[in-house]
Amino acid sequence: MAYKIAVLPGDGIGVEVMEEALKVLDKISSKFQIEFEFREALIGGAAIDAKGDAFPEETKEICDWADAILFGAVGGPKWESLPPEKQPERAALLPIRKRYELFANLRPAIVFDALIESSPLKREILGDKGFDILVVRELTGGIYFGKPKGIFDENGKKKGIDTLIYYDWEIERIARIAFEASLKRKKKVASIDKANVLNAMVLWREIVNKVAKKYPEVELSHYLVDNAAMQLIRDPHQFDVILAGNMFGDILSDEAAMLTGSIGMLPSASINESKKGLYEPVHGSAPDIAGKGIANPCAMILSAAMMLRYSFDMEEAAKAIEKAVEETLNEGFRTADLYKKKEQEILVGTKEMGTRIAEKI
Ligand code: NAD
């Protein structure tokens, strides 16, 4: 049986880094005797130019067919003057998340030991050890979607309202994803809430505790979000999986990403209950470097590893990719974004970085 993958390179460096991820997956295919079937489609600005729609019908059909979607990046100055609802990011990514109910957003923030100096954290905090945190964020509920929502008139005064709602089933399903993910890691879950002031978060804590009972081997701790924001900077090594609702997860995943200091290294996944997923680098289409062959392909390649792990349950193959990335960095190979002009570093372009990683598999 072949695993079906929709390949959506998108715009700018999306196209360049996707090529390297496919190179690595080809190598995985031969090494592990796994068959992948790839179908490529247009998305974002490229799709607007060709079809007048950022997420055209043909692309929808290919995504419907696929078990997982590999997504490069979309957007760029060419499309910035379009009305907001037609902009590539909004008109491509949001409909995909909605169409497949991708309620769980998984964002690893990893500092490989070789890249420790990219982190803005002081060495006295990090020592000589990088860190590896996985933020599991609920993506389709919470205060970003709760109703009532809007700006209303009340007795001649204006009031703005957003509503924080979480249903027990929404908390339960995202908690399960976090606990399951932790089983493949250090078996620690830190659940984030604000149960001291928010009712929805009292329920959050109650349901997370209930789910935890099914995972006795996992160590669960609860952090108030303000404390979590501090602890991430004080001692990131204490975290393994961070479980959070939509808004807190949004903020903490960006904080954790900044602690790595290298946007070109950060992958992400958004998955649903049947494990169909969208896998994409955290970075955008980087128009400032697009076409120069210097983009870092690691975030895209590591997104492909996440696809193997979370949609296809191929832990060994996923680890093989991550190890290949790590070894390539250990040997000193760096794309321009990571290059610090040190003696042991060797500056390489997008293609060479991809080839070196593929060769290590
Ligand atoms: P960006 O992530 O594209 O770039 C930010 C900076 O990081 C740039 O200096 C860029 O050169 C650098 N950078 C990013 N990825 C890199 C990589 N792999 N290797 C080396 N350097 C890298 O963010 P931006 O500049 O704010 O946005 C550019 C365009 O991308 C915009 O149109 C934006 O809307 C879009 N965007 C798309 C997505 C997405 O597709 N999911 C996400 C963010 C931004």
CSV table of C-alpha atoms and ligand atoms in Angstrom, one decimal:
chain,number,residue,atom,x,y,z
A,1,MET,CA,0.0,0.0,0.0
A,2,ALA,CA,1.3,3.4,-0.9
A,3,TYR,CA,1.0,6.3,1.5
A,4,LYS,CA,-0.7,9.2,-0.3
A,5,ILE,CA,0.8,12.6,0.1
A,6,ALA,CA,-0.4,15.9,-1.4
A,7,VAL,CA,2.5,18.2,-2.1
A,8,LEU,CA,1.8,21.9,-2.1
A,9,PRO,CA,5.0,23.9,-2.5
A,10,GLY,CA,3.3,27.3,-2.7
A,11,ASP,CA,5.3,30.4,-3.2
A,12,GLY,CA,8.8,31.8,-2.7
A,13,ILE,CA,11.2,29.6,-0.8
A,14,GLY,CA,8.3,27.1,-0.2
A,15,VAL,CA,9.1,25.7,-3.7
A,16,GLU,CA,12.8,25.5,-2.9
A,17,VAL,CA,12.6,23.8,0.5
A,18,MET,CA,9.9,21.4,-0.7
A,19,GLU,CA,12.3,20.0,-3.3
A,20,GLU,CA,14.7,19.0,-0.5
A,21,ALA,CA,12.0,17.4,1.7
A,22,LEU,CA,11.0,15.2,-1.3
A,23,LYS,CA,14.7,14.3,-1.8
A,24,VAL,CA,14.8,13.1,1.8
A,25,LEU,CA,11.5,11.2,1.6
A,26,ASP,CA,12.8,9.4,-1.5
A,27,LYS,CA,15.7,8.2,0.5
A,28,ILE,CA,13.4,7.1,3.3
A,29,SER,CA,11.3,5.3,0.8
A,30,SER,CA,14.2,3.2,-0.5
A,31,LYS,CA,15.9,2.7,2.9
A,32,PHE,CA,12.7,1.6,4.8
A,33,GLN,CA,10.9,0.0,1.8
A,34,ILE,CA,8.0,2.3,2.1
A,35,GLU,CA,6.0,3.4,-0.9
A,36,PHE,CA,4.8,7.0,-1.1
A,37,GLU,CA,2.5,8.4,-3.8
A,38,PHE,CA,3.0,12.1,-4.3
A,39,ARG,CA,0.5,14.4,-6.1
A,40,GLU,CA,1.6,18.0,-6.5
A,41,ALA,CA,-0.9,20.9,-6.6
A,42,LEU,CA,-1.0,24.7,-6.7
A,43,ILE,CA,-1.7,26.7,-3.5
A,44,GLY,CA,-1.5,30.3,-2.4
A,45,GLY,CA,-0.2,33.0,-4.8
A,46,ALA,CA,0.9,30.5,-7.4
A,47,ALA,CA,-2.7,29.2,-7.5
A,48,ILE,CA,-4.2,32.7,-7.6
A,49,ASP,CA,-2.0,33.5,-10.6
A,50,ALA,CA,-3.0,30.3,-12.5
A,51,LYS,CA,-6.6,29.7,-11.3
A,52,GLY,CA,-7.7,32.9,-9.7
A,53,ASP,CA,-8.2,31.1,-6.4
A,54,ALA,CA,-5.7,30.4,-3.5
A,55,PHE,CA,-7.2,27.0,-2.8
A,56,PRO,CA,-8.6,25.8,-6.2
A,57,GLU,CA,-10.9,22.9,-6.8
A,58,GLU,CA,-8.1,20.6,-8.3
A,59,THR,CA,-6.0,21.2,-5.1
A,60,LYS,CA,-9.0,20.4,-2.9
A,61,GLU,CA,-9.5,17.1,-4.7
A,62,ILE,CA,-5.8,16.2,-4.3
A,63,CYS,CA,-5.9,17.1,-0.6
A,64,ASP,CA,-9.2,15.0,-0.1
A,65,TRP,CA,-7.4,12.1,-1.8
A,66,ALA,CA,-4.3,12.4,0.4
A,67,ASP,CA,-3.5,10.9,3.8
A,68,ALA,CA,-1.3,13.8,4.6
A,69,ILE,CA,-0.5,17.3,3.1
A,70,LEU,CA,3.0,18.7,2.8
A,71,PHE,CA,2.8,22.4,2.6
A,72,GLY,CA,5.7,24.8,1.8
A,73,ALA,CA,4.7,28.4,2.3
A,74,VAL,CA,2.4,31.0,0.7
A,75,GLY,CA,2.3,34.7,0.1
A,76,GLY,CA,4.5,37.5,-1.0
A,77,PRO,CA,4.5,41.2,-2.1
A,78,LYS,CA,2.8,40.4,-5.4
A,79,TRP,CA,-0.5,39.5,-3.6
A,80,GLU,CA,-0.3,41.9,-0.7
A,81,SER,CA,-2.7,44.4,-2.3
A,82,LEU,CA,-5.5,41.8,-2.6
A,83,PRO,CA,-8.4,42.2,-0.1
A,84,PRO,CA,-7.6,40.4,3.2
A,85,GLU,CA,-10.0,37.5,2.6
A,86,LYS,CA,-8.3,36.8,-0.8
A,87,GLN,CA,-4.7,37.0,0.6
A,88,PRO,CA,-2.8,33.7,0.1
A,89,GLU,CA,-2.4,32.9,3.8
A,90,ARG,CA,-6.0,33.5,4.8
A,91,ALA,CA,-7.5,32.0,1.6
A,92,ALA,CA,-5.3,28.9,1.6
A,93,LEU,CA,-4.4,27.9,5.1
A,94,LEU,CA,-7.6,28.6,7.0
A,95,PRO,CA,-9.8,26.7,4.6
A,96,ILE,CA,-7.5,23.7,4.7
A,97,ARG,CA,-7.6,23.7,8.5
A,98,LYS,CA,-11.4,24.0,8.4
A,99,ARG,CA,-12.0,21.4,5.7
A,100,TYR,CA,-10.2,18.7,7.6
A,101,GLU,CA,-11.0,19.8,11.1
A,102,LEU,CA,-7.3,20.1,12.0
A,103,PHE,CA,-7.9,20.8,15.7
A,104,ALA,CA,-4.5,19.9,17.0
A,105,ASN,CA,-1.5,22.1,16.3
A,106,LEU,CA,1.9,20.5,17.1
A,107,ARG,CA,4.9,22.7,17.2
A,108,PRO,CA,8.3,21.4,18.3
A,109,ALA,CA,10.8,24.0,19.6
A,110,ILE,CA,14.1,22.3,19.3
A,111,VAL,CA,17.6,23.6,19.9
A,112,PHE,CA,20.0,21.1,18.6
A,113,ASP,CA,23.2,21.0,20.7
A,114,ALA,CA,25.2,22.2,17.6
A,115,LEU,CA,23.0,25.3,17.4
A,116,ILE,CA,23.0,26.3,21.0
A,117,GLU,CA,24.5,29.7,20.2
A,118,SER,CA,21.5,30.6,18.0
A,119,SER,CA,19.3,30.6,21.2
A,120,PRO,CA,19.0,34.1,22.8
A,121,LEU,CA,19.1,32.4,26.2
A,122,LYS,CA,22.3,32.7,28.1
A,123,ARG,CA,24.7,29.8,28.4
A,124,GLU,CA,24.3,29.8,32.2
A,125,ILE,CA,20.6,28.9,31.6
A,126,LEU,CA,21.2,26.4,28.8
A,127,GLY,CA,24.5,24.9,29.8
A,128,ASP,CA,25.8,23.0,26.8
A,129,LYS,CA,22.5,21.2,26.3
A,130,GLY,CA,19.9,22.2,23.7
A,131,PHE,CA,16.2,21.5,24.4
A,132,ASP,CA,13.3,19.8,22.8
A,133,ILE,CA,9.8,21.0,23.6
A,134,LEU,CA,6.6,20.1,21.8
A,135,VAL,CA,3.8,22.6,22.1
A,136,VAL,CA,0.4,21.0,21.5
A,137,ARG,CA,-2.1,23.7,20.9
A,138,GLU,CA,-5.9,23.4,20.5
A,139,LEU,CA,-6.5,25.2,17.2
A,140,THR,CA,-10.3,25.3,16.4
A,141,GLY,CA,-11.9,26.4,19.7
A,142,GLY,CA,-11.5,28.7,22.7
A,143,ILE,CA,-11.6,32.5,22.7
A,144,TYR,CA,-10.8,33.0,19.1
A,145,PHE,CA,-14.0,31.4,18.0
A,146,GLY,CA,-16.4,31.6,21.0
A,147,LYS,CA,-19.7,33.5,20.6
A,148,PRO,CA,-20.8,36.2,21.4
A,149,LYS,CA,-18.0,38.0,19.6
A,150,GLY,CA,-17.9,41.5,18.3
A,151,ILE,CA,-18.0,45.2,19.1
A,152,PHE,CA,-21.4,46.3,20.2
A,153,ASP,CA,-23.1,49.5,21.3
A,154,GLU,CA,-24.5,49.7,24.8
A,155,ASN,CA,-26.2,52.9,26.0
A,156,GLY,CA,-24.1,55.0,23.7
A,157,LYS,CA,-20.9,53.3,24.7
A,158,LYS,CA,-19.0,50.7,22.8
A,159,LYS,CA,-18.0,47.3,24.2
A,160,GLY,CA,-15.8,44.6,22.7
A,161,ILE,CA,-16.6,41.0,23.5
A,162,ASP,CA,-14.8,37.7,23.0
A,163,THR,CA,-16.0,34.6,24.7
A,164,LEU,CA,-13.8,31.8,26.1
A,165,ILE,CA,-15.7,28.5,25.7
A,166,TYR,CA,-14.3,25.0,25.9
A,167,TYR,CA,-16.5,21.9,25.8
A,168,ASP,CA,-15.4,18.8,27.7
A,169,TRP,CA,-15.0,16.9,24.4
A,170,GLU,CA,-12.7,19.5,22.9
A,171,ILE,CA,-10.4,19.4,25.9
A,172,GLU,CA,-10.5,15.7,26.0
A,173,ARG,CA,-9.5,15.2,22.4
A,174,ILE,CA,-6.6,17.7,22.5
A,175,ALA,CA,-5.4,16.3,25.8
A,176,ARG,CA,-5.3,12.8,24.3
A,177,ILE,CA,-3.1,14.0,21.5
A,178,ALA,CA,-0.7,15.6,24.0
A,179,PHE,CA,-0.5,12.4,26.1
A,180,GLU,CA,-0.1,10.2,23.1
A,181,ALA,CA,2.7,12.4,21.8
A,182,SER,CA,4.4,12.3,25.1
A,183,LEU,CA,4.5,8.5,25.0
A,184,LYS,CA,6.9,8.9,22.1
A,185,ARG,CA,9.1,11.4,24.0
A,186,LYS,CA,10.0,11.9,27.7
A,187,LYS,CA,6.5,11.1,29.0
A,188,LYS,CA,5.9,14.5,30.6
A,189,VAL,CA,2.9,16.7,30.0
A,190,ALA,CA,2.7,20.3,31.3
A,191,SER,CA,-0.9,21.5,31.0
A,192,ILE,CA,-1.3,25.3,30.8
A,193,ASP,CA,-4.4,27.1,32.2
A,194,LYS,CA,-5.6,30.0,34.2
A,195,ALA,CA,-7.8,28.0,36.5
A,196,ASN,CA,-7.4,30.6,39.3
A,197,VAL,CA,-9.6,33.1,37.4
A,198,LEU,CA,-11.3,31.5,34.4
A,199,ASN,CA,-14.1,29.0,34.6
A,200,ALA,CA,-13.4,27.4,31.2
A,201,MET,CA,-9.9,26.7,32.6
A,202,VAL,CA,-11.2,25.1,35.7
A,203,LEU,CA,-13.0,22.7,33.4
A,204,TRP,CA,-9.8,22.4,31.3
A,205,ARG,CA,-7.8,21.2,34.4
A,206,GLU,CA,-10.6,18.8,35.5
A,207,ILE,CA,-10.8,17.1,32.1
A,208,VAL,CA,-7.0,17.0,31.6
A,209,ASN,CA,-6.8,15.2,35.0
A,210,LYS,CA,-9.4,12.8,33.9
A,211,VAL,CA,-7.6,12.0,30.6
A,212,ALA,CA,-4.3,11.6,32.6
A,213,LYS,CA,-5.7,8.7,34.5
A,214,LYS,CA,-5.6,6.7,31.2
A,215,TYR,CA,-1.9,7.4,31.0
A,216,PRO,CA,-0.4,6.4,34.4
A,217,GLU,CA,3.1,6.3,32.9
A,218,VAL,CA,3.0,10.0,32.0
A,219,GLU,CA,3.9,12.6,34.5
A,220,LEU,CA,1.4,15.5,34.4
A,221,SER,CA,1.9,18.9,35.9
A,222,HIS,CA,-0.3,22.1,35.7
A,223,TYR,CA,1.1,25.5,35.1
A,224,LEU,CA,-0.8,28.8,35.2
A,225,VAL,CA,0.0,30.5,31.9
A,226,ASP,CA,1.8,33.4,33.4
A,227,ASN,CA,4.1,31.1,35.3
A,228,ALA,CA,4.7,29.0,32.2
A,229,ALA,CA,5.8,32.0,30.2
A,230,MET,CA,8.4,32.7,32.9
A,231,GLN,CA,9.5,29.1,33.3
A,232,LEU,CA,10.1,28.8,29.6
A,233,ILE,CA,12.8,31.4,29.9
A,234,ARG,CA,14.1,30.5,33.3
A,235,ASP,CA,14.6,26.8,32.6
A,236,PRO,CA,13.3,25.4,29.3
A,237,HIS,CA,14.8,22.0,30.1
A,238,GLN,CA,11.9,21.3,32.5
A,239,PHE,CA,9.4,20.9,29.7
A,240,ASP,CA,8.7,18.0,27.4
A,241,VAL,CA,5.1,18.4,26.0
A,242,ILE,CA,3.2,21.6,26.7
A,243,LEU,CA,-0.6,21.3,26.3
A,244,ALA,CA,-2.5,24.5,25.9
A,245,GLY,CA,-5.7,26.0,24.6
A,246,ASN,CA,-5.9,28.1,21.5
A,247,MET,CA,-4.8,31.5,22.8
A,248,PHE,CA,-2.3,30.4,25.4
A,249,GLY,CA,-0.8,27.9,22.9
A,250,ASP,CA,-0.5,30.6,20.3
A,251,ILE,CA,1.5,32.8,22.6
A,252,LEU,CA,3.6,30.1,24.2
A,253,SER,CA,4.5,28.4,20.9
A,254,ASP,CA,5.8,31.7,19.6
A,255,GLU,CA,7.8,32.3,22.8
A,256,ALA,CA,9.3,28.8,22.6
A,257,ALA,CA,10.1,29.3,18.9
A,258,MET,CA,11.9,32.5,19.7
A,259,LEU,CA,14.0,30.6,22.3
A,260,THR,CA,15.4,28.5,19.5
A,261,GLY,CA,16.5,31.6,17.6
A,262,SER,CA,16.3,30.0,14.2
A,263,ILE,CA,13.1,30.2,12.2
A,264,GLY,CA,14.5,28.1,9.4
A,265,MET,CA,14.7,25.0,11.8
A,266,LEU,CA,11.1,25.0,13.0
A,267,PRO,CA,8.5,22.4,11.7
A,268,SER,CA,4.8,22.2,12.5
A,269,ALA,CA,1.9,19.9,12.2
A,270,SER,CA,-1.9,20.3,12.4
A,271,ILE,CA,-3.8,17.1,12.7
A,272,ASN,CA,-7.3,15.7,13.1
A,273,GLU,CA,-8.9,12.8,14.9
A,274,SER,CA,-8.2,10.4,12.0
A,275,LYS,CA,-4.6,11.5,11.9
A,276,LYS,CA,-4.8,13.3,8.6
A,277,GLY,CA,-2.5,16.2,8.8
A,278,LEU,CA,-1.1,19.3,7.3
A,279,TYR,CA,2.7,19.6,7.7
A,280,GLU,CA,4.5,22.9,7.2
A,281,PRO,CA,7.5,24.9,8.3
A,282,VAL,CA,6.7,27.7,10.7
A,283,HIS,CA,8.4,30.2,8.4
A,284,GLY,CA,6.8,32.0,5.5
A,285,SER,CA,7.7,32.4,1.9
A,286,ALA,CA,10.7,34.7,2.7
A,287,PRO,CA,10.5,36.9,-0.4
A,288,ASP,CA,13.7,38.6,0.6
A,289,ILE,CA,15.8,35.4,-0.1
A,290,ALA,CA,13.5,33.6,-2.6
A,291,GLY,CA,15.2,32.4,-5.8
A,292,LYS,CA,18.7,32.7,-4.3
A,293,GLY,CA,19.1,29.1,-3.3
A,294,ILE,CA,20.1,30.0,0.2
A,295,ALA,CA,17.0,29.1,2.2
A,296,ASN,CA,17.3,26.6,5.1
A,297,PRO,CA,15.4,23.5,4.1
A,298,CYS,CA,15.5,21.9,7.7
A,299,ALA,CA,12.1,23.2,8.8
A,300,MET,CA,10.5,21.6,5.8
A,301,ILE,CA,12.5,18.4,6.1
A,302,LEU,CA,11.6,18.2,9.8
A,303,SER,CA,7.9,18.8,8.9
A,304,ALA,CA,8.2,15.7,6.6
A,305,ALA,CA,9.6,13.8,9.7
A,306,MET,CA,6.5,14.9,11.7
A,307,MET,CA,4.3,13.6,8.9
A,308,LEU,CA,5.9,10.2,9.2
A,309,ARG,CA,5.5,10.2,12.9
A,310,TYR,CA,2.0,11.6,13.4
A,311,SER,CA,0.1,10.6,10.3
A,312,PHE,CA,1.8,7.4,9.3
A,313,ASP,CA,3.1,6.1,12.7
A,314,MET,CA,6.6,5.5,11.3
A,315,GLU,CA,8.6,6.5,14.4
A,316,GLU,CA,11.8,4.9,13.2
A,317,ALA,CA,11.8,6.7,9.8
A,318,ALA,CA,10.9,10.0,11.5
A,319,LYS,CA,13.8,9.6,13.9
A,320,ALA,CA,16.1,8.7,11.0
A,321,ILE,CA,15.4,12.1,9.4
A,322,GLU,CA,15.9,14.0,12.7
A,323,LYS,CA,19.1,12.2,13.3
A,324,ALA,CA,20.3,13.0,9.8
A,325,VAL,CA,19.6,16.7,10.3
A,326,GLU,CA,21.4,16.6,13.6
A,327,GLU,CA,24.5,14.9,12.2
A,328,THR,CA,24.7,17.3,9.3
A,329,LEU,CA,24.7,20.2,11.7
A,330,ASN,CA,27.2,18.4,13.9
A,331,GLU,CA,29.5,18.1,10.9
A,332,GLY,CA,29.4,21.9,10.6
A,333,PHE,CA,27.2,22.4,7.6
A,334,ARG,CA,25.1,25.6,7.9
A,335,THR,CA,22.8,27.6,5.6
A,336,ALA,CA,23.3,31.3,5.6
A,337,ASP,CA,20.7,31.9,8.4
A,338,LEU,CA,22.7,29.7,10.8
A,339,TYR,CA,26.2,30.6,9.7
A,340,LYS,CA,28.2,32.4,12.4
A,341,LYS,CA,31.5,32.4,10.4
A,342,LYS,CA,33.2,30.1,12.8
A,343,GLU,CA,36.2,28.0,11.9
A,344,GLN,CA,34.4,24.6,12.0
A,345,GLU,CA,31.4,25.9,10.0
A,346,ILE,CA,30.8,25.2,6.3
A,347,LEU,CA,28.4,27.5,4.5
A,348,VAL,CA,26.1,25.6,2.1
A,349,GLY,CA,23.0,26.4,0.0
A,350,THR,CA,19.5,24.9,0.1
A,351,LYS,CA,20.3,22.1,-2.3
A,352,GLU,CA,23.5,21.0,-0.7
A,353,MET,CA,22.0,21.0,2.8
A,354,GLY,CA,19.2,18.8,1.5
A,355,THR,CA,21.5,16.5,-0.3
A,356,ARG,CA,23.8,16.1,2.7
A,357,ILE,CA,20.8,15.3,5.0
A,358,ALA,CA,19.4,12.8,2.5
A,359,GLU,CA,22.8,11.1,2.2
A,360,LYS,CA,22.9,10.5,6.0
A,361,ILE,CA,19.8,8.4,5.9
B,1,NAD,P1,9.1,34.8,6.8
B,1,NAD,O1,9.1,33.7,7.7
B,1,NAD,O2,8.8,34.5,5.3
B,1,NAD,O3,10.5,35.5,6.8
B,1,NAD,C1,11.0,36.1,8.0
B,1,NAD,C2,12.5,36.3,7.9
B,1,NAD,O4,13.1,35.0,8.2
B,1,NAD,C3,13.0,36.7,6.6
B,1,NAD,O5,14.2,37.5,6.8
B,1,NAD,C4,13.4,35.4,5.9
B,1,NAD,O6,14.5,35.6,4.9
B,1,NAD,C5,13.9,34.6,7.1
B,1,NAD,N1,13.6,33.1,6.8
B,1,NAD,C6,12.4,32.5,6.9
B,1,NAD,N2,12.5,31.2,6.6
B,1,NAD,C7,13.8,31.0,6.3
B,1,NAD,C8,14.5,29.9,5.9
B,1,NAD,N3,13.9,28.7,5.7
B,1,NAD,N4,15.8,30.0,5.7
B,1,NAD,C9,16.4,31.1,5.9
B,1,NAD,N5,15.8,32.3,6.3
B,1,NAD,C10,14.5,32.2,6.5
B,1,NAD,O7,8.0,35.9,7.3
B,1,NAD,P2,7.6,37.3,6.6
B,1,NAD,O8,8.7,37.9,6.0
B,1,NAD,O9,6.9,38.0,7.7
B,1,NAD,O10,6.5,36.9,5.5
B,1,NAD,C11,6.8,36.7,4.1
B,1,NAD,C12,5.6,36.2,3.4
B,1,NAD,O11,5.3,34.9,3.9
B,1,NAD,C13,4.4,37.1,3.7
B,1,NAD,O12,3.6,37.1,2.5
B,1,NAD,C14,3.6,36.3,4.7
B,1,NAD,O13,2.2,36.6,4.6
B,1,NAD,C15,3.9,34.9,4.4
B,1,NAD,N6,3.8,33.9,5.5
B,1,NAD,C16,3.3,32.7,5.1
B,1,NAD,C17,3.2,31.7,6.1
B,1,NAD,C18,2.7,30.4,5.7
B,1,NAD,O14,2.6,30.1,4.5
B,1,NAD,N7,2.3,29.5,6.6
B,1,NAD,C19,3.7,32.0,7.4
B,1,NAD,C20,4.3,33.2,7.7
B,1,NAD,C21,4.3,34.2,6.7
